[in-house]
Every structure is written in C-alpha cells, then in structure tokens.
PDB file of C-alpha atoms and ligand atoms in Angstrom:
ATOM      1  CA  MET N 621       4.111   4.128 -19.103  1.00 46.00           C
ATOM      2  CA  ASP N 622       3.766   0.838 -17.302  1.00 48.00           C
ATOM      3  CA  PRO N 623       0.078   0.386 -16.394  1.00 45.00           C
ATOM      4  CA  ARG N 624       1.171  -0.972 -13.018  1.00 44.00           C
ATOM      5  CA  ASN N 625       2.264   2.560 -12.207  1.00 46.00           C
ATOM      6  CA  ARG N 626      -1.046   4.252 -12.843  1.00 48.00           C
ATOM      7  CA  THR N 627      -2.242   6.557 -10.129  1.00 48.00           C
ATOM      8  CA  GLY N 628      -4.452   4.938  -7.521  1.00 47.00           C
ATOM      9  CA  PRO N 629      -6.022   5.986  -4.238  1.00 49.00           C
ATOM     10  CA  SER N 630      -3.422   7.772  -2.163  1.00 54.00           C
ATOM     11  CA  GLY N 631      -2.622   8.229   1.476  1.00 63.00           C
ATOM     12  CA  ASP N 632      -4.019   5.227   3.356  1.00 86.00           C
ATOM     13  CA  PHE N 633      -2.106   2.418   5.015  1.00 91.00           C
ATOM     14  CA  ARG N 634      -2.763  -0.761   3.056  1.00 91.00           C
ATOM     15  CA  ALA N 635      -1.754  -4.347   3.670  1.00 92.00           C
ATOM     16  CA  VAL N 636       1.033  -5.509   1.380  1.00 95.00           C
ATOM     17  CA  ASP N 637       0.109  -8.571  -0.642  1.00 92.00           C
ATOM     18  CA  GLY N 638       2.566 -11.327  -1.477  1.00 90.00           C
ATOM     19  CA  VAL N 639       4.913 -10.845   1.469  1.00 91.00           C
ATOM     20  CA  THR N 640       5.188 -12.912   4.641  1.00 90.00           C
ATOM     21  CA  VAL N 641       6.885 -10.730   7.240  1.00 90.00           C
ATOM     22  CA  ARG N 642       8.555 -13.584   9.123  1.00 87.00           C
ATOM     23  CA  ASP N 643      10.176 -14.814   5.876  1.00 90.00           C
ATOM     24  CA  LEU N 644      11.975 -11.522   5.176  1.00 92.00           C
ATOM     25  CA  GLN N 645      15.773 -11.819   5.262  1.00 92.00           C
ATOM     26  CA  PRO N 646      18.044  -8.872   6.141  1.00 92.00           C
ATOM     27  CA  ASN N 647      19.133  -6.879   3.082  1.00 93.00           C
ATOM     28  CA  VAL N 648      17.307  -9.141   0.608  1.00 94.00           C
ATOM     29  CA  PRO N 649      14.693  -6.996  -1.178  1.00 97.00           C
ATOM     30  CA  VAL N 650      11.271  -8.530  -1.744  1.00 97.00           C
ATOM     31  CA  GLN N 651       8.561  -7.065  -3.922  1.00 97.00           C
ATOM     32  CA  GLY N 652       5.032  -6.700  -2.575  1.00 96.00           C
ATOM     33  CA  THR N 653       1.766  -5.517  -4.092  1.00 96.00           C
ATOM     34  CA  LEU N 654      -0.775  -2.961  -2.897  1.00 93.00           C
ATOM     35  CA  ARG N 655      -4.400  -3.476  -3.868  1.00 90.00           C
ATOM     36  CA  SER N 656      -7.544  -1.443  -3.611  1.00 84.00           C
ATOM     37  CA  VAL N 657     -10.849  -0.678  -5.228  1.00 79.00           C
ATOM     38  CA  ARG N 658     -10.350   1.192  -8.484  1.00 79.00           C
ATOM     39  CA  ARG N 659     -12.962   2.675 -10.762  1.00 81.00           C
ATOM     40  CA  ASP N 660     -12.815   3.944 -14.294  1.00 82.00           C
ATOM     41  CA  ALA N 661     -15.672   5.409 -16.283  1.00 85.00           C
ATOM     42  CA  TRP N 662     -17.440   2.087 -16.781  1.00 86.00           C
ATOM     43  CA  THR N 663     -15.978  -0.502 -14.486  1.00 87.00           C
ATOM     44  CA  LEU N 664     -15.391  -1.131 -10.781  1.00 86.00           C
ATOM     45  CA  TYR N 665     -12.291  -3.200 -10.036  1.00 83.00           C
ATOM     46  CA  PRO N 666     -12.731  -4.485  -6.464  1.00 80.00           C
ATOM     47  CA  ASN N 667      -9.181  -5.740  -5.867  1.00 83.00           C
ATOM     48  CA  ASP N 668      -6.946  -4.066  -8.420  1.00 87.00           C
ATOM     49  CA  VAL N 669      -3.199  -3.569  -8.177  1.00 89.00           C
ATOM     50  CA  ILE N 670      -2.622   0.099  -7.408  1.00 88.00           C
ATOM     51  CA  GLY N 671       1.075  -0.038  -6.626  1.00 92.00           C
ATOM     52  CA  ARG N 672       4.139  -2.164  -5.944  1.00 96.00           C
ATOM     53  CA  VAL N 673       6.839  -1.771  -3.357  1.00 97.00           C
ATOM     54  CA  TRP N 674      10.333  -3.021  -2.610  1.00 98.00           C
ATOM     55  CA  ILE N 675      10.714  -4.116   1.022  1.00 97.00           C
ATOM     56  CA  ILE N 676      14.127  -4.404   2.650  1.00 97.00           C
ATOM     57  CA  LEU N 677      14.506  -5.790   6.150  1.00 95.00           C
ATOM     58  CA  LYS N 678      17.311  -3.985   7.962  1.00 93.00           C
ATOM     59  CA  LYS N 679      17.417  -6.023  11.160  1.00 86.00           C
ATOM     60  CA  PRO N 680      15.776  -9.220  12.422  1.00 83.00           C
ATOM     61  CA  LEU N 681      12.262  -8.771  13.801  1.00 80.00           C
ATOM     62  CA  ALA N 682      12.091 -11.961  15.880  1.00 74.00           C
ATOM     63  CA  GLY N 683      10.807 -11.181  19.359  1.00 74.00           C
ATOM     64  CA  THR N 684       9.922  -7.590  18.469  1.00 77.00           C
ATOM     65  CA  ALA N 685       6.687  -6.455  20.088  1.00 78.00           C
ATOM     66  CA  LEU N 686       3.794  -5.437  17.848  1.00 77.00           C
ATOM     67  CA  PRO N 687       3.078  -3.013  16.416  1.00 79.00           C
ATOM     68  CA  VAL N 688       6.510  -2.492  14.911  1.00 84.00           C
ATOM     69  CA  ASP N 689       7.108   1.051  13.751  1.00 77.00           C
ATOM     70  CA  ASP N 690      10.853   1.334  14.403  1.00 83.00           C
ATOM     71  CA  PRO N 691      12.006   3.226  11.292  1.00 84.00           C
ATOM     72  CA  THR N 692      15.351   1.407  11.348  1.00 89.00           C
ATOM     73  CA  ALA N 693      13.797  -2.071  11.084  1.00 91.00           C
ATOM     74  CA  LEU N 694      12.621  -1.901   7.480  1.00 93.00           C
ATOM     75  CA  GLU N 695      12.809   0.217   4.371  1.00 96.00           C
ATOM     76  CA  VAL N 696       9.942   0.303   1.901  1.00 97.00           C
ATOM     77  CA  PHE N 697      10.290   2.013  -1.471  1.00 98.00           C
ATOM     78  CA  THR N 698       7.727   2.469  -4.195  1.00 97.00           C
ATOM     79  CA  THR N 699       8.854   0.704  -7.375  1.00 98.00           C
ATOM     80  CA  ILE N 700       8.044   3.864  -9.349  1.00 97.00           C
ATOM     81  CA  CYS N 701      11.216   5.460 -10.679  1.00 98.00           C
ATOM     82  CA  PRO N 702      11.502   9.146  -9.697  1.00 98.00           C
ATOM     83  CA  HIS N 703      12.842   9.977 -13.165  1.00 98.00           C
ATOM     84  CA  LEU N 704       9.789   9.334 -15.385  1.00 97.00           C
ATOM     85  CA  GLY N 705       7.802   6.665 -13.606  1.00 96.00           C
ATOM     86  CA  CYS N 706       8.924   3.301 -14.954  1.00 97.00           C
ATOM     87  CA  SER N 707       9.050   0.346 -12.591  1.00 97.00           C
ATOM     88  CA  VAL N 708      12.453  -0.132 -10.956  1.00 98.00           C
ATOM     89  CA  ASN N 709      13.843  -3.699 -11.013  1.00 98.00           C
ATOM     90  CA  LEU N 710      16.037  -5.539  -8.553  1.00 98.00           C
ATOM     91  CA  ASN N 711      19.445  -6.394 -10.034  1.00 98.00           C
ATOM     92  CA  ALA N 712      20.328 -10.046 -10.736  1.00 97.00           C
ATOM     93  CA  ASN N 713      22.759  -9.733  -7.836  1.00 96.00           C
ATOM     94  CA  PRO N 714      20.415  -8.260  -5.184  1.00 94.00           C
ATOM     95  CA  SER N 715      23.246  -6.874  -3.085  1.00 93.00           C
ATOM     96  CA  THR N 716      24.051  -4.428  -5.905  1.00 96.00           C
ATOM     97  CA  GLY N 717      20.653  -2.712  -5.662  1.00 97.00           C
ATOM     98  CA  PHE N 718      18.176  -1.656  -8.319  1.00 98.00           C
ATOM     99  CA  THR N 719      18.151  -0.542 -11.961  1.00 98.00           C
ATOM    100  CA  CYS N 720      15.418   1.183 -13.913  1.00 98.00           C
ATOM    101  CA  PRO N 721      14.962  -0.495 -17.322  1.00 98.00           C
ATOM    102  CA  CYS N 722      13.857   2.695 -19.091  1.00 97.00           C
ATOM    103  CA  HIS N 723      16.854   5.020 -18.835  1.00 97.00           C
ATOM    104  CA  ALA N 724      19.229   2.943 -16.705  1.00 97.00           C
ATOM    105  CA  ALA N 725      19.096   4.931 -13.457  1.00 98.00           C
ATOM    106  CA  GLN N 726      20.733   2.860 -10.750  1.00 98.00           C
ATOM    107  CA  TYR N 727      20.012   2.841  -7.039  1.00 98.00           C
ATOM    108  CA  ASN N 728      21.720   1.360  -4.005  1.00 97.00           C
ATOM    109  CA  LEU N 729      19.902  -0.966  -1.615  1.00 96.00           C
ATOM    110  CA  ASP N 730      19.194   2.015   0.641  1.00 95.00           C
ATOM    111  CA  GLY N 731      17.398   3.735  -2.255  1.00 97.00           C
ATOM    112  CA  SER N 732      20.090   6.349  -2.862  1.00 97.00           C
ATOM    113  CA  ARG N 733      21.201   7.093  -6.426  1.00 98.00           C
ATOM    114  CA  LYS N 734      24.363   5.586  -7.828  1.00 97.00           C
ATOM    115  CA  ASN N 735      26.538   7.875  -9.943  1.00 95.00           C
ATOM    116  CA  GLN N 736      24.750  10.975  -8.696  1.00 93.00           C
ATOM    117  CA  ALA N 737      26.660  13.365 -10.933  1.00 93.00           C
ATOM    118  CA  THR N 738      25.538  11.622 -14.128  1.00 95.00           C
ATOM    119  CA  SER N 739      22.302   9.881 -13.122  1.00 96.00           C
ATOM    120  CA  VAL N 740      19.131  10.820 -15.004  1.00 97.00           C
ATOM    121  CA  ALA N 741      17.211  10.269 -11.763  1.00 97.00           C
ATOM    122  CA  PRO N 742      16.608  13.557  -9.937  1.00 97.00           C
ATOM    123  CA  ARG N 743      16.515  11.905  -6.484  1.00 98.00           C
ATOM    124  CA  GLY N 744      16.760   8.552  -4.798  1.00 98.00           C
ATOM    125  CA  MET N 745      13.937   6.016  -4.681  1.00 98.00           C
ATOM    126  CA  ASP N 746      10.905   7.243  -2.760  1.00 98.00           C
ATOM    127  CA  ALA N 747      10.528   5.706   0.690  1.00 97.00           C
ATOM    128  CA  LEU N 748       7.034   5.036   2.024  1.00 96.00           C
ATOM    129  CA  GLU N 749       5.781   4.972   5.610  1.00 95.00           C
ATOM    130  CA  TRP N 750       5.045   1.516   7.001  1.00 94.00           C
ATOM    131  CA  LYS N 751       4.072  -0.339  10.159  1.00 92.00           C
ATOM    132  CA  ILE N 752       3.737  -3.969  11.160  1.00 92.00           C
ATOM    133  CA  GLU N 753       0.686  -5.039  13.131  1.00 91.00           C
ATOM    134  CA  ALA N 754      -0.947  -8.275  14.172  1.00 88.00           C
ATOM    135  CA  ASP N 755      -3.383  -9.537  11.558  1.00 87.00           C
ATOM    136  CA  PRO N 756      -6.878  -9.020  13.024  1.00 86.00           C
ATOM    137  CA  GLY N 757      -7.920 -12.318  11.414  1.00 87.00           C
ATOM    138  CA  ASP N 758      -4.903 -14.248  12.732  1.00 85.00           C
ATOM    139  CA  PRO N 759      -3.055 -12.688  15.717  1.00 78.00           C
ATOM    140  CA  ASN N 760      -0.075 -15.006  15.138  1.00 80.00           C
ATOM    141  CA  ARG N 761       0.488 -13.466  11.732  1.00 85.00           C
ATOM    142  CA  GLN N 762       2.251 -10.143  11.204  1.00 88.00           C
ATOM    143  CA  LEU N 763       0.771  -7.800   8.655  1.00 92.00           C
ATOM    144  CA  LEU N 764       2.926  -5.228   6.836  1.00 94.00           C
ATOM    145  CA  LEU N 765       0.975  -2.039   6.123  1.00 94.00           C
ATOM    146  CA  VAL N 766       2.311   0.665   3.810  1.00 95.00           C
ATOM    147  CA  LYS N 767       1.056   4.193   3.316  1.00 94.00           C
ATOM    148  CA  PHE N 768       0.505   4.334  -0.400  1.00 88.00           C
ATOM    149  CA  GLN N 769       1.639   7.614  -1.954  1.00 92.00           C
ATOM    150  CA  SER N 770       2.688   8.816  -5.387  1.00 92.00           C
ATOM    151  CA  PHE N 771       5.344  11.465  -5.917  1.00 96.00           C
ATOM    152  CA  LYS N 772       6.070  13.934  -8.672  1.00 96.00           C
ATOM    153  CA  ALA N 773       8.352  12.528 -11.367  1.00 96.00           C
ATOM    154  CA  GLY N 774      11.399  14.484 -12.451  1.00 96.00           C
ATOM    155  CA  ALA N 775      11.579  16.715  -9.369  1.00 96.00           C
ATOM    156  CA  ALA N 776      14.678  16.957  -7.217  1.00 96.00           C
ATOM    157  CA  GLN N 777      12.574  16.997  -4.050  1.00 95.00           C
ATOM    158  CA  LYS N 778      10.032  14.383  -3.040  1.00 95.00           C
ATOM    159  CA  GLU N 779       6.633  16.006  -3.595  1.00 95.00           C
ATOM    160  CA  GLU N 780       3.424  14.059  -3.116  1.00 95.00           C
ATOM    161  CA  VAL N 781       0.915  13.896  -5.964  1.00 92.00           C
ATOM    162  CA  LYS N 782      -2.663  13.451  -4.729  1.00 84.00           C
TER     163      LYS N 782
HETATM  164  S1  FES Z1934      12.108   6.325 -15.846  1.00 81.98           S
HETATM  165 FE1  FES Z1934      13.600   5.339 -14.633  1.00 81.98          FE
HETATM  166  S2  FES Z1934      15.446   6.056 -15.462  1.00 81.98           S
HETATM  167 FE2  FES Z1934      13.948   7.058 -16.617  1.00 81.98          FE
END
C-alpha cells in the first residue's frame, strides 16, 4: 500500500496544506495535504503527512461570510480509494473525474462511481466534513479545515475506521 495512505490520527478538523481557498476554481479539483504529529515505536514526526484530499469548489465563495459551512459550496474527498486503499488520481482531463491506478476504478467529479455495474469499487469516493474559517494568524486569509477520517476498504457502506 501507498505509505501516504497509512492510518493517522482520526476525527479532528485540520487545516489543509497546499491550498489557497481564494484560488480555487469551480469544478477544478485541487489536491491538499493534512499534517499532524505522528509517532512510531522510536520516532516522533512533528509535521507528518497523515492524509491527502481532493477539493472541488462547487460555487464561487467571493463575498461569502465566514465561517463557510454551506455543504453545497465545496466537496472534499479523501484520496484513499474505497476499493483497497490506493491513492486516487485526477484524470489528465480534470472534467472527466478520477481514476485509481491500482485496479482502474473510475469516479466522477462528484465522487460517484463510473460504470457501477462493473466497477471494482464498492462505493463512491469518501466525502469528508469541512469548514472554512478566518485564519487566526491572518484574518484576511481563509483557512480550509477538514475532518480527517479513514473508512473501511472494500465495504459497500461508508464505515469509519478509528
Ligand atoms: S485500490 Fe483503487 S481500484 Fe483497487
């Protein structure tokens, strides 16, 4: 499995790294990174990558009051494929959605499965909760926060793994 998909701390809202909210364009997916403290038996990693997400702006945010938590404004999906956990890629033509490189499951931009009858994926891409708040360090900057969760691979229903 891709080490980027290893299990990390679950359940908290975390700021998404690598994404500037005001630069998001409608229906153009952008990948962001979630970081946190991670420990293994010997080492403490203070700012390790614990997950990646695809972010899709659904409607312009200009002039929207903060915090933004309108569920129709954005969609955020974990990059982890619900089949067996590989990292789902954006297609060369972004308007055609996503493809998993491991067993070729394909997803639409809204995260739903393509070719449902024959897809190896048991469900669509897993959406994550999000909110946009003012950055406490810079009130003019919008901060995208995502609730990091992992879900059971291979299951038809979305089931959180803690
Ligand atoms: S892990 Fe994505 S299609 Fe199998």
